[in-house]
Coordinates of C-alpha atoms in Angstrom, one line a residue:
M872 CA 0.0 0.0 0.0
N873 CA 2.8 2.4 0.9
Q874 CA 4.6 1.7 -2.4
L875 CA 1.3 2.2 -4.3
D876 CA 0.8 5.6 -2.5
E877 CA 4.3 6.6 -3.3
Q878 CA 3.9 5.7 -7.0
V879 CA 0.6 7.6 -7.3
A880 CA 2.1 10.6 -5.4
R881 CA 5.1 10.7 -7.8
R882 CA 2.9 10.4 -10.9
L883 CA 0.6 13.2 -9.7
T884 CA 3.5 15.3 -8.7
R885 CA 5.0 15.0 -12.2
F886 CA 1.6 15.9 -13.7
Y887 CA 1.2 18.9 -11.4
V888 CA 4.7 20.2 -12.0
L889 CA 4.3 19.8 -15.8
A890 CA 0.9 21.6 -15.8
L891 CA 2.0 24.4 -13.5
T892 CA 5.2 24.8 -15.5
C893 CA 3.2 25.2 -18.7
I894 CA 0.8 27.8 -17.0
A895 CA 3.8 29.7 -15.6
V896 CA 5.6 29.7 -18.9
L897 CA 2.4 30.9 -20.7
S898 CA 1.7 33.6 -18.1
L899 CA 5.3 34.9 -18.0
S900 CA 5.4 34.9 -21.8
G901 CA 2.3 37.0 -21.9
L902 CA 3.6 39.4 -19.3
L903 CA 6.9 39.7 -21.0
F904 CA 5.2 40.3 -24.4
I905 CA 2.9 43.0 -22.8
R906 CA 5.8 44.6 -21.0
Q907 CA 8.0 44.7 -24.0
T908 CA 5.2 46.0 -26.2
L909 CA 4.2 48.7 -23.7
S910 CA 7.9 49.8 -23.5
D911 CA 8.1 49.8 -27.3
H912 CA 4.8 51.7 -27.6
Y913 CA 6.1 54.3 -25.1
D914 CA 9.2 54.7 -27.3
D915 CA 7.0 54.9 -30.4
S916 CA 4.8 57.6 -28.7
R917 CA 7.9 59.6 -27.9
V918 CA 9.2 59.3 -31.5
V919 CA 5.8 60.4 -32.9
N920 CA 5.8 63.3 -30.5
V921 CA 9.3 64.4 -31.6
A922 CA 8.4 63.9 -35.3
G923 CA 5.4 66.1 -34.8
R924 CA 7.4 68.7 -33.0
Q925 CA 9.7 69.0 -36.0
R926 CA 6.8 70.5 -37.9
M927 CA 6.2 73.1 -35.2
L928 CA 9.9 73.9 -34.9
S929 CA 10.2 74.4 -38.7
Q930 CA 7.2 76.8 -38.6
R931 CA 8.6 78.6 -35.6
L932 CA 12.0 79.0 -37.2
T933 CA 10.4 80.3 -40.4
K934 CA 8.5 82.9 -38.4
L935 CA 11.5 84.0 -36.5
A936 CA 13.6 84.2 -39.7
L937 CA 10.9 86.3 -41.4
L938 CA 10.6 88.6 -38.3
R939 CA 14.4 89.0 -38.2
I940 CA 14.7 89.9 -41.9
M941 CA 11.8 92.4 -41.6
G942 CA 13.2 93.9 -38.3
T943 CA 9.9 93.3 -36.5
P944 CA 10.2 92.8 -32.7
T945 CA 8.8 89.6 -31.2
A946 CA 7.8 88.3 -27.7
D947 CA 9.5 85.0 -28.5
T948 CA 12.7 85.1 -26.4
T949 CA 14.0 81.7 -27.5
S950 CA 17.5 81.7 -29.0
F951 CA 17.3 81.3 -32.7
S952 CA 20.6 79.3 -32.7
A953 CA 19.4 77.0 -29.9
L954 CA 16.1 76.4 -31.7
L955 CA 17.9 75.7 -35.0
H956 CA 20.3 73.2 -33.2
T957 CA 17.4 71.3 -31.6
W958 CA 15.5 71.1 -34.9
S959 CA 18.6 69.8 -36.7
Q960 CA 19.7 67.3 -34.0
S961 CA 16.1 65.9 -33.7
H962 CA 15.9 65.4 -37.5
I963 CA 19.3 63.7 -37.7
Q964 CA 18.5 61.4 -34.7
L965 CA 15.1 60.4 -36.3
R966 CA 16.8 59.7 -39.6
N967 CA 19.6 57.6 -38.0
G968 CA 17.2 55.7 -35.7
D969 CA 18.8 56.8 -32.4
L970 CA 16.7 59.4 -30.6
R971 CA 18.3 60.9 -27.5
M972 CA 16.1 62.9 -25.2
E973 CA 16.0 62.4 -21.4
K974 CA 17.1 58.9 -22.3
A975 CA 18.0 57.0 -25.5
Y976 CA 14.9 55.9 -27.6
V977 CA 15.1 53.3 -30.4
V978 CA 13.4 54.6 -33.5
R979 CA 11.9 51.5 -35.2
K980 CA 11.7 52.3 -38.9
S981 CA 10.5 50.3 -41.9
R982 CA 11.9 50.5 -45.4
Q983 CA 9.1 52.9 -46.3
L984 CA 10.1 55.3 -43.5
D985 CA 13.8 55.1 -44.6
Q986 CA 12.7 56.0 -48.1
M987 CA 10.6 58.9 -46.8
F988 CA 13.5 60.3 -44.8
A989 CA 15.7 60.0 -47.9
E990 CA 13.1 62.0 -49.9
I991 CA 12.8 64.7 -47.3
E992 CA 16.6 65.0 -46.8
P993 CA 17.3 67.5 -49.7
V994 CA 14.4 69.8 -48.5
F995 CA 15.7 69.7 -45.0
Q996 CA 19.3 70.4 -46.0
S997 CA 18.1 73.3 -48.2
M998 CA 16.1 74.9 -45.3
Y999 CA 18.8 74.2 -42.8
Q1000 CA 21.6 75.9 -44.8
S1001 CA 19.3 78.9 -45.4
L1002 CA 18.5 79.2 -41.7
V1003 CA 22.2 79.0 -40.9
R1004 CA 22.9 81.7 -43.4
I1005 CA 20.2 84.0 -41.7
D1006 CA 21.7 83.3 -38.3
V1007 CA 25.2 84.2 -39.4
A1008 CA 26.0 87.8 -38.5
S1009 CA 28.4 88.2 -41.4
A1010 CA 25.8 87.5 -44.1
T1011 CA 24.6 90.5 -46.1
P1012 CA 20.9 91.6 -46.1
E1013 CA 20.6 90.4 -49.7
Q1014 CA 22.0 87.0 -48.9
K1015 CA 19.6 86.7 -45.9
K1016 CA 16.6 87.7 -48.1
T1017 CA 17.6 85.1 -50.7
A1018 CA 17.8 82.5 -47.9
L1019 CA 14.4 83.5 -46.6
Q1020 CA 12.9 83.0 -50.1
V1021 CA 14.4 79.5 -50.2
I1022 CA 12.9 78.8 -46.7
L1023 CA 9.4 80.0 -47.7
R1024 CA 9.6 77.9 -50.9
D1025 CA 10.7 74.7 -49.2
E1026 CA 8.6 74.9 -46.0
P1027 CA 5.3 73.6 -47.5
S1028 CA 7.0 70.6 -49.0
F1029 CA 8.8 69.9 -45.7
L1030 CA 5.6 70.2 -43.7
N1031 CA 3.7 67.8 -46.1
Q1032 CA 6.5 65.2 -46.0
M1033 CA 6.8 65.4 -42.2
N1034 CA 3.0 64.9 -41.9
A1035 CA 3.4 61.8 -44.0
I1036 CA 6.3 60.6 -41.8
V1037 CA 4.3 61.2 -38.6
F1038 CA 1.3 59.3 -39.9
Q1039 CA 3.5 56.5 -41.0
F1040 CA 5.2 56.3 -37.6
D1041 CA 1.7 56.2 -36.0
K1042 CA 0.5 53.5 -38.4
E1043 CA 3.4 51.2 -37.8
S1044 CA 3.0 51.6 -34.0
F1045 CA -0.7 50.7 -34.2
E1046 CA 0.2 47.6 -36.3
R1047 CA 2.6 46.4 -33.6
V1048 CA -0.2 46.8 -30.9
R1049 CA -2.5 44.7 -33.1
S1050 CA 0.2 42.0 -33.3
L1051 CA 0.4 42.0 -29.5
E1052 CA -3.4 41.4 -29.3
Q1053 CA -3.2 38.4 -31.5
I1054 CA -0.3 36.9 -29.5
E1055 CA -2.2 37.6 -26.3
W1056 CA -5.3 35.7 -27.6
V1057 CA -3.1 32.7 -28.5
L1058 CA -1.5 32.6 -25.0
T1059 CA -5.0 32.9 -23.4
V1060 CA -6.4 30.0 -25.3
A1061 CA -3.3 27.9 -24.5
T1062 CA -3.6 28.7 -20.8
L1063 CA -7.3 27.7 -20.8
L1064 CA -6.5 24.4 -22.5
T1065 CA -3.8 23.7 -20.0
L1066 CA -6.2 24.3 -17.1
L1067 CA -8.8 22.0 -18.7
I1068 CA -6.3 19.2 -19.1
E1069 CA -5.1 19.7 -15.6
G1070 CA -8.7 19.3 -14.3
L1071 CA -9.4 16.1 -16.2
L1072 CA -6.1 14.3 -15.7
I1073 CA -4.9 15.6 -12.3
F1074 CA -7.7 17.1 -10.2
R1075 CA -10.1 14.1 -10.4
P1076 CA -7.4 11.5 -9.5
V1077 CA -6.3 13.7 -6.6
V1078 CA -9.9 13.9 -5.3
T1079 CA -10.2 10.1 -5.2
H1080 CA -6.8 9.7 -3.6
T1081 CA -7.7 12.3 -1.0
K1082 CA -10.9 10.4 0.0
N1083 CA -8.9 7.3 0.7
V1084 CA -6.3 9.3 2.7
I1085 CA -9.1 10.9 4.9
R1086 CA -10.6 7.4 5.6
K1087 CA -7.2 6.2 6.8
L1088 CA -6.7 9.3 8.9
T1089 CA -10.0 8.7 10.6
Q1090 CA -9.0 5.2 11.5
S1091 CA -5.7 6.4 13.0
D1092 CA -7.3 9.2 15.0
D1093 CA -7.7 7.0 18.1
A1094 CA -4.1 5.9 18.1
L1095 CA -3.1 9.5 17.7
R1096 CA -5.2 10.6 20.6
A1097 CA -3.4 8.0 22.9
V1098 CA -0.1 9.3 21.7
N1099 CA -1.2 12.9 22.5
E1100 CA -2.0 11.9 26.1
S1101 CA 1.5 10.6 26.5
L1102 CA 2.9 13.8 25.0
A1103 CA 0.8 15.8 27.5
V1104 CA 2.5 14.0 30.4
A1105 CA 5.9 14.7 28.7
N1106 CA 4.9 18.4 28.2
T1107 CA 4.2 18.7 31.9
D1108 CA 7.6 17.5 32.8
L1109 CA 9.1 19.8 30.2
E1110 CA 7.2 22.8 31.6
V1111 CA 8.7 22.1 35.0
A1112 CA 12.2 22.0 33.5
N1113 CA 11.5 25.2 31.6
Q1114 CA 10.5 27.0 34.8
Q1115 CA 13.8 25.9 36.3
L1116 CA 15.6 27.2 33.3
V1117 CA 13.8 30.6 33.4
K1118 CA 14.7 30.9 37.1
T1119 CA 18.3 30.2 36.2
Q1120 CA 18.3 32.7 33.4
R1121 CA 16.9 35.4 35.7
E1122 CA 19.6 34.8 38.2
L1123 CA 22.2 35.0 35.4
L1124 CA 20.6 38.2 34.1
R1125 CA 20.7 39.8 37.6
A1126 CA 24.3 38.9 37.9
T1127 CA 25.1 40.4 34.5
E1128 CA 23.2 43.6 35.3
E1129 CA 25.1 43.9 38.6
K1130 CA 28.4 43.4 36.8
Y1131 CA 27.4 46.1 34.2
R1132 CA 26.6 48.5 37.0
L1133 CA 29.9 47.9 38.6
Q1134 CA 31.6 48.5 35.3
I1135 CA 29.7 51.7 34.8
A1136 CA 30.6 52.9 38.3
E1137 CA 34.3 52.0 37.6
E1138 CA 34.2 53.8 34.3
T1139 CA 32.7 56.9 36.0
V1140 CA 35.4 57.0 38.6
R1141 CA 38.1 56.6 36.0
S1142 CA 36.5 59.4 33.9
A1143 CA 36.2 61.6 36.9
G1144 CA 39.9 61.0 37.8
L1145 CA 41.0 61.6 34.2
L1146 CA 39.0 64.9 33.9
E1147 CA 40.2 66.1 37.3
G1148 CA 43.8 65.3 36.3
Q1149 CA 43.3 67.2 33.0
E1150 CA 41.9 70.2 34.8
E1151 CA 44.7 70.2 37.3
E1152 CA 47.3 70.0 34.5
R1153 CA 45.5 72.8 32.7
R1154 CA 45.5 74.9 35.8
R1155 CA 49.3 74.2 36.4
F1156 CA 50.1 74.9 32.8
A1157 CA 48.0 78.2 32.7
R1158 CA 49.8 79.3 35.9
E1159 CA 53.2 78.5 34.3
L1160 CA 52.2 80.5 31.2
H1161 CA 51.0 83.5 33.2
D1162 CA 53.6 83.6 35.9
G1163 CA 56.6 82.4 33.9
I1164 CA 56.5 83.0 30.2
G1165 CA 54.0 85.8 30.5
Q1166 CA 56.1 87.7 33.0
M1167 CA 59.3 87.2 30.9
L1168 CA 57.4 88.5 27.8
T1169 CA 56.2 91.5 29.8
G1170 CA 59.7 92.3 30.9
L1171 CA 60.9 91.9 27.3
K1172 CA 58.2 94.4 26.2
L1173 CA 59.3 96.9 28.9
H1174 CA 62.9 96.7 27.8
A1175 CA 61.9 97.1 24.2
E1176 CA 59.8 100.2 25.0
K1177 CA 62.8 101.7 26.7
L1178 CA 64.7 101.4 23.5
K1179 CA 62.2 103.6 21.6
V1180 CA 63.9 106.8 22.8
I1181 CA 67.3 105.7 21.3
P1182 CA 67.8 107.1 17.8
F1183 CA 68.4 104.6 15.0
P1184 CA 70.9 105.3 12.2
E1185 CA 68.5 104.3 9.5
P1186 CA 64.7 104.5 9.2
K1187 CA 64.4 100.8 8.2
H1188 CA 66.0 99.9 11.6
R1189 CA 63.3 101.9 13.3
Q1190 CA 60.6 100.1 11.2
R1191 CA 62.0 96.7 12.1
F1192 CA 62.1 97.7 15.8
E1193 CA 58.5 98.7 15.6
E1194 CA 57.6 95.4 14.0
L1195 CA 59.5 93.6 16.8
C1196 CA 57.5 95.5 19.4
E1197 CA 54.2 94.6 17.7
L1198 CA 55.3 91.0 17.5
I1199 CA 56.2 90.9 21.2
Y1200 CA 52.7 92.4 22.0
D1201 CA 51.0 89.8 19.8
V1202 CA 52.9 87.0 21.6
I1203 CA 51.9 88.4 25.0
Q1204 CA 48.2 88.6 23.9
T1205 CA 48.4 85.0 22.5
T1206 CA 50.0 83.8 25.8
R1207 CA 47.3 85.5 27.9
Q1208 CA 44.5 84.0 25.6
T1209 CA 46.0 80.6 25.8
S1210 CA 46.3 80.8 29.6
H1211 CA 42.8 82.1 29.8
N1212 CA 41.5 79.2 27.7
L1213 CA 43.3 76.6 29.8
M1214 CA 42.0 78.0 33.1
P1215 CA 40.3 81.5 33.1
S1216 CA 41.1 83.3 36.3
V1217 CA 37.8 85.1 36.2
L1218 CA 36.1 81.7 36.8
G1219 CA 37.6 81.5 40.3
D1220 CA 37.2 85.2 41.1
F1221 CA 33.7 86.1 39.8
G1222 CA 31.9 82.8 39.0
L1223 CA 30.4 81.1 36.0
G1224 CA 28.1 83.8 34.7
A1225 CA 30.9 86.5 34.4
T1226 CA 33.1 83.9 32.7
L1227 CA 30.5 82.9 30.1
Q1228 CA 30.0 86.6 29.4
L1229 CA 33.7 87.1 28.9
L1230 CA 33.9 83.9 26.7
A1231 CA 31.1 85.2 24.5
E1232 CA 32.8 88.6 24.0
Q1233 CA 36.2 87.1 23.3
T1234 CA 34.8 84.6 20.8
T1235 CA 32.9 87.4 19.0
R1236 CA 36.2 89.4 18.7
S1237 CA 38.3 86.5 17.6
S1238 CA 35.9 84.7 15.2
G1239 CA 33.8 87.6 13.9
I1240 CA 30.6 85.5 14.7
E1241 CA 28.0 87.2 16.8
V1242 CA 27.9 85.4 20.2
I1243 CA 25.2 86.5 22.6
F1244 CA 25.1 85.7 26.3
E1245 CA 21.9 85.6 28.2
G1246 CA 21.8 85.0 32.0
D1247 CA 22.4 86.3 35.5
R1248 CA 26.0 87.3 36.1
D1249 CA 25.5 87.9 39.9
E1250 CA 24.3 84.5 40.9
S1251 CA 25.6 82.7 44.0
R1252 CA 28.6 80.6 43.5
L1253 CA 28.6 76.9 42.6
P1254 CA 31.2 74.3 43.7
P1255 CA 34.4 74.7 41.7
A1256 CA 34.1 71.3 40.0
V1257 CA 30.6 72.1 38.8
E1258 CA 31.6 75.6 37.5
I1259 CA 34.6 74.1 35.7
G1260 CA 32.5 71.3 34.2
L1261 CA 29.8 73.6 32.9
Y1262 CA 32.4 76.0 31.5
R1263 CA 34.2 73.2 29.6
I1264 CA 30.9 72.0 28.1
A1265 CA 30.0 75.6 27.0
Q1266 CA 33.6 76.0 25.6
E1267 CA 33.4 72.7 23.7
A1268 CA 29.9 73.4 22.3
L1269 CA 31.0 76.9 21.2
N1270 CA 34.1 75.6 19.5
N1271 CA 32.0 72.9 17.6
A1272 CA 29.5 75.6 16.5
I1273 CA 32.3 77.8 15.2
K1274 CA 34.3 75.1 13.4
H1275 CA 31.6 72.9 11.9
A1276 CA 28.2 74.5 12.0
Q1277 CA 28.9 77.5 9.7
A1278 CA 26.7 79.6 12.0
Q1279 CA 26.1 83.4 11.9
K1280 CA 24.8 83.7 15.4
I1281 CA 25.4 81.7 18.6
R1282 CA 23.4 82.1 21.8
I1283 CA 24.7 81.1 25.3
S1284 CA 21.8 80.8 27.9
W1285 CA 22.4 80.3 31.6
Q1286 CA 20.0 80.1 34.5
R1287 CA 20.3 78.9 38.1
A1288 CA 16.7 78.4 39.3
P1289 CA 14.6 76.3 39.5
K1290 CA 17.2 74.0 37.9
I1291 CA 20.7 74.7 36.6
V1292 CA 20.3 74.9 32.9
L1293 CA 23.1 75.8 30.4
A1294 CA 22.3 75.9 26.6
V1295 CA 24.4 76.8 23.6
E1296 CA 22.3 77.3 20.4
D1297 CA 23.4 78.2 16.9
N1298 CA 21.7 78.8 13.6
G1299 CA 24.1 76.8 11.5
K1300 CA 23.6 73.9 9.1
G1301 CA 22.8 71.3 11.7
F1302 CA 23.0 67.5 11.3
S1303 CA 20.9 64.4 11.7
V1304 CA 20.9 63.3 15.4
K1305 CA 20.0 59.7 14.4
S1306 CA 23.4 59.2 12.8
T1307 CA 26.9 60.5 13.6
P1308 CA 27.3 64.0 12.1
K1309 CA 29.8 64.3 9.2
Y1310 CA 31.7 67.5 8.9
E1311 CA 33.9 69.0 6.3
K1312 CA 37.4 67.6 5.7
G1313 CA 36.4 64.4 7.5
I1314 CA 36.4 66.0 11.0
Q1315 CA 34.0 64.3 13.4
P1316 CA 33.9 65.8 17.0
I1317 CA 33.0 62.4 18.5
N1318 CA 35.5 62.9 21.4
G1319 CA 34.2 66.4 22.1
L1320 CA 30.6 65.1 22.3
E1321 CA 31.6 62.2 24.5
N1322 CA 33.6 64.5 26.8
M1323 CA 30.5 66.7 27.2
R1324 CA 28.3 63.8 28.0
T1325 CA 30.9 62.4 30.5
R1326 CA 31.1 65.8 32.3
A1327 CA 27.4 66.1 32.5
R1328 CA 27.1 62.5 33.9
L1329 CA 29.8 63.2 36.5
M1330 CA 27.7 66.2 37.7
N1331 CA 24.5 64.0 37.9
G1332 CA 23.1 66.0 35.0
D1333 CA 21.6 65.4 31.6
L1334 CA 23.0 66.5 28.3
T1335 CA 20.7 66.7 25.3
I1336 CA 21.6 67.6 21.7
T1337 CA 18.7 68.6 19.3
S1338 CA 19.5 69.5 15.7
K1339 CA 17.8 69.7 12.3
L1340 CA 19.4 70.1 9.0
K1341 CA 19.7 73.8 8.0
K1342 CA 18.0 74.9 11.2
G1343 CA 20.9 74.8 13.7
T1344 CA 21.9 72.8 16.8
K1345 CA 21.2 73.2 20.5
V1346 CA 23.2 71.7 23.3
T1347 CA 21.5 71.7 26.7
V1348 CA 22.9 70.7 30.1
T1349 CA 20.4 70.3 33.0
L1350 CA 21.6 69.8 36.6
P1351 CA 19.5 69.6 39.8
D1352 CA 20.2 72.6 42.0
T1353 CA 21.4 70.5 45.0
T1354 CA 24.7 72.3 45.3
N1355 CA 25.3 75.3 47.4
G1356 CA 28.4 77.5 47.0

């Protein structure tokens, strides 16, 4: 019995595969024929459109030539040369069977169309040479009038022959569509015959075989029910084992989360120590610049100013001395600015508000970009670590806006109550927050953004970055006001 079932199944499978293959081949063939014909018909429509446009262009060129010879002004602002070039190129492409517009179109032509293009070619060349002569500035008025007479003589013949060409294009396109209809009818009849044969030779045997299979399935239902009862007992045991597994997984997840929290805490401590070491090194280096190199440069400047009263033998020596004094002054200013950027003394003397105000003013002078500060400059002091952290975030955000955002205006906002909020907003080009921002010359301030986030996290605060393309970027730091100076 099993061997007989397998033989029947194999035979029916072969029939089914054969029938379905025939239907698939017929269906795909019809779809391909239709798709190809539609594409060809679209190309034919474009060709007919361009061929019809040739008539309009010839009439338009004739009118412009006549108006130019007569000296009559016209509202048509189209370039005569450009119009003549378009007319000539379209004719040549239609004649050669390779039309190039927004894409390349194949011009399907019969022998009759080739003959018609050969007949119209002398007329076209005569009109084209005459139009070129009218467009040439060196031609005499008499030559241009003679060319116009040739154009007026040849234009009716050109229009009549182009009409015939357009109608012939349309006729051949219609004949191709009718051929598609005939092929489609043949494919449809073949598909229906295949379905009829499948119903007679495959469907009816399958129905009979299915009846026998259902009868056998009914007989084996009792045995299957007994097996299901045994499986239910096994499922109960499996459920108990699954519960134990879930419990074990929860314990493992809890241990993993605890390990992750410990890693985060360790990373926070490491970051805090690193940033604190950086700030201490900046403070030391700023002090060295101010107290060491700055004082020596100031002394050098004083000595140089004393030499101003000494007469110089030549004027160029006096000029070089003045340039040297200016260079010393520039070095002193640069040293002071570098020292201020490393650790501004005003931050320790007057607080964060006054320091942000000074940062905005200095940035405006140095970059030429308008930087506006809004906030209270007489607030109570914050802990030194908080003031330094907020100042560094503002400094980093301001540098990013100047270097990468191409902004015209930057606004620094600062408030103390009810929460500590620091915001740096620009009107630059912005970026997509979902992806890493890409800047010119491959610069990506990933480390800068991560440093700002790390500083905000170490102060138990939140840092948010909102940005839209061509609408600017805003960096906001929010801290709970739990610190008292």
